[in-house]
CSV table of C-alpha atoms in Angstrom, one decimal:
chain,number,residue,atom,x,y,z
A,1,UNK,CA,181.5,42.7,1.6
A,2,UNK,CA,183.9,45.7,0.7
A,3,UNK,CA,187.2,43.2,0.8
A,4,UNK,CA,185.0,41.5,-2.0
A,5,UNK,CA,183.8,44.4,-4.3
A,6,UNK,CA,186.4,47.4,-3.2
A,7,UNK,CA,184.7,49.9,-5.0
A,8,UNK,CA,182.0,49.6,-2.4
A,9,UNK,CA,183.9,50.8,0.0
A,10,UNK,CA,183.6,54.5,-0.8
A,11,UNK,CA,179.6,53.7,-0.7
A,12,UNK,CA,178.8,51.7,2.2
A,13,UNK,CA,177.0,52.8,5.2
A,14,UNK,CA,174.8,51.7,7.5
A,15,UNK,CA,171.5,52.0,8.4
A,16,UNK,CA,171.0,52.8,12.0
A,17,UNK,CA,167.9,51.2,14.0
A,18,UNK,CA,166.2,52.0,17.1
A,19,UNK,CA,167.2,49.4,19.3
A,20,UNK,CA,170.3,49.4,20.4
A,21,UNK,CA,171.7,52.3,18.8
A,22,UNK,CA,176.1,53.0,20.4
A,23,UNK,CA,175.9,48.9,19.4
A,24,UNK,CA,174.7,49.4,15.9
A,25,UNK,CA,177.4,52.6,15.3
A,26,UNK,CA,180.0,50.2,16.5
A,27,UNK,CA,179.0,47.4,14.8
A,28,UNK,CA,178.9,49.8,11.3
A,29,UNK,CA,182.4,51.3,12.0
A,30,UNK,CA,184.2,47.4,13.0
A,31,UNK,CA,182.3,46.3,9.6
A,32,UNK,CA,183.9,49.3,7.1
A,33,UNK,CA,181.4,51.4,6.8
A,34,UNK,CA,181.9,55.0,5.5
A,35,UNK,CA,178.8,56.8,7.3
A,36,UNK,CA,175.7,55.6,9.2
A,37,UNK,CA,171.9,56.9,8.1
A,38,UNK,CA,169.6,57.0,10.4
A,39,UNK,CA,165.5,57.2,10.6
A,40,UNK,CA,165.6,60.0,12.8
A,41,UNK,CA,168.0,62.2,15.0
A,42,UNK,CA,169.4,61.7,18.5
A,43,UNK,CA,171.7,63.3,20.6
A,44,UNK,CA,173.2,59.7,22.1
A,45,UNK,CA,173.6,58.8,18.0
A,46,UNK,CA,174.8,61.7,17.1
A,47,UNK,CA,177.5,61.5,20.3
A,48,UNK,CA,178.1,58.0,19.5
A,49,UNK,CA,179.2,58.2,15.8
A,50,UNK,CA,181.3,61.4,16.7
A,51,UNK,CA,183.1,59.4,19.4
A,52,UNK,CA,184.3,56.3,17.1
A,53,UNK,CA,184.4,58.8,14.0
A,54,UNK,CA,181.5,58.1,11.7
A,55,UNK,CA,179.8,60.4,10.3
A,56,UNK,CA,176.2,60.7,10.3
A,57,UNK,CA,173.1,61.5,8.3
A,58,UNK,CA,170.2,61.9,10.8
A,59,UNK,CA,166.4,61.9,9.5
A,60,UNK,CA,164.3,65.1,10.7
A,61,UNK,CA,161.2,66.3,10.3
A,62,UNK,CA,160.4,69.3,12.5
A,63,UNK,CA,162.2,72.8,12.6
A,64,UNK,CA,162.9,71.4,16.5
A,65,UNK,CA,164.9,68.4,15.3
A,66,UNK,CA,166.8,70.8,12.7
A,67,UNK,CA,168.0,73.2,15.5
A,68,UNK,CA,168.7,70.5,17.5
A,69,UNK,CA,170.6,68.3,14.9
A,70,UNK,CA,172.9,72.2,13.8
A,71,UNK,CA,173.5,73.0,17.6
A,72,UNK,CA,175.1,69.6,17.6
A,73,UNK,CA,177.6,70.4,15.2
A,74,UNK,CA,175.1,68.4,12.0
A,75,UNK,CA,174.8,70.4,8.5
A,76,UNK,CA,173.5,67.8,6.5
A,77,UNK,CA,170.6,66.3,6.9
A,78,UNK,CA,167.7,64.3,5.4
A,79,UNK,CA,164.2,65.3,5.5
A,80,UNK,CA,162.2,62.3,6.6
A,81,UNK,CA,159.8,61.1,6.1
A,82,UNK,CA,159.5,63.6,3.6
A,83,UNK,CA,155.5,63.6,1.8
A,84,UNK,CA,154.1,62.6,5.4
A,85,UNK,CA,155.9,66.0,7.1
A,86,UNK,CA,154.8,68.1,4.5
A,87,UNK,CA,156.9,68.0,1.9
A,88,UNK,CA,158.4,70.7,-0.6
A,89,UNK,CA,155.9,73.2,1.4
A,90,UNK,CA,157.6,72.3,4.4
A,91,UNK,CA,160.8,72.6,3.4
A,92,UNK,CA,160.5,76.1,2.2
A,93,UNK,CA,158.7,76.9,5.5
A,94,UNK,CA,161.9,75.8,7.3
A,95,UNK,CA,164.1,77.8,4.9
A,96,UNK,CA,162.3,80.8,6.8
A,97,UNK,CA,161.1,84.4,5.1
């Protein structure tokens, strides 16, 4: 799809599942793909997209997953699913005092 609209390129990404996870990462970076989203966060995802060089946007949800997801090298990350984990109160809970 990017050799047909180039301007894609600089967009596309995939979105990674929770099935077979190193085989969708390698299946993203073989098809172009400029970062992989995923519903949650991983240390095997995380390890996986480092390996082959694509970088990652892990969903979290608890302050455990956000240590986890920084230890591991991750700054950005998406809050997910956001309204059902508490939303803007949550998120200013995990900012800390």
């Amino acid at each position: 799809m990017t050799a047909q609209i180039p301007h894609l390129r600089r967009y596309a990404f995939a979105l990674l599942g929770d099935r077979d996870r190193a085989d969708d990462v390698h299946a993203a970076k073989k098809a172009g793909c400029q970062f992989g989203v995923s519903p949650g966060y991983t240390q095997d995802i995380a390890q996986t997209c480092r390996a082959v060089g694509l970088p990652l946007l892990p969903g979290v949800a608890t302050a455990s997953e956000v240590m986890q997801a920084n230890a591991d090298g991750l700054s950005f990350l998406k809050f997910f699913p956001a309204t059902a984990a508490g939303g803007i109160p949550m998120l200013k809970a995990l900012a800390g005092p």
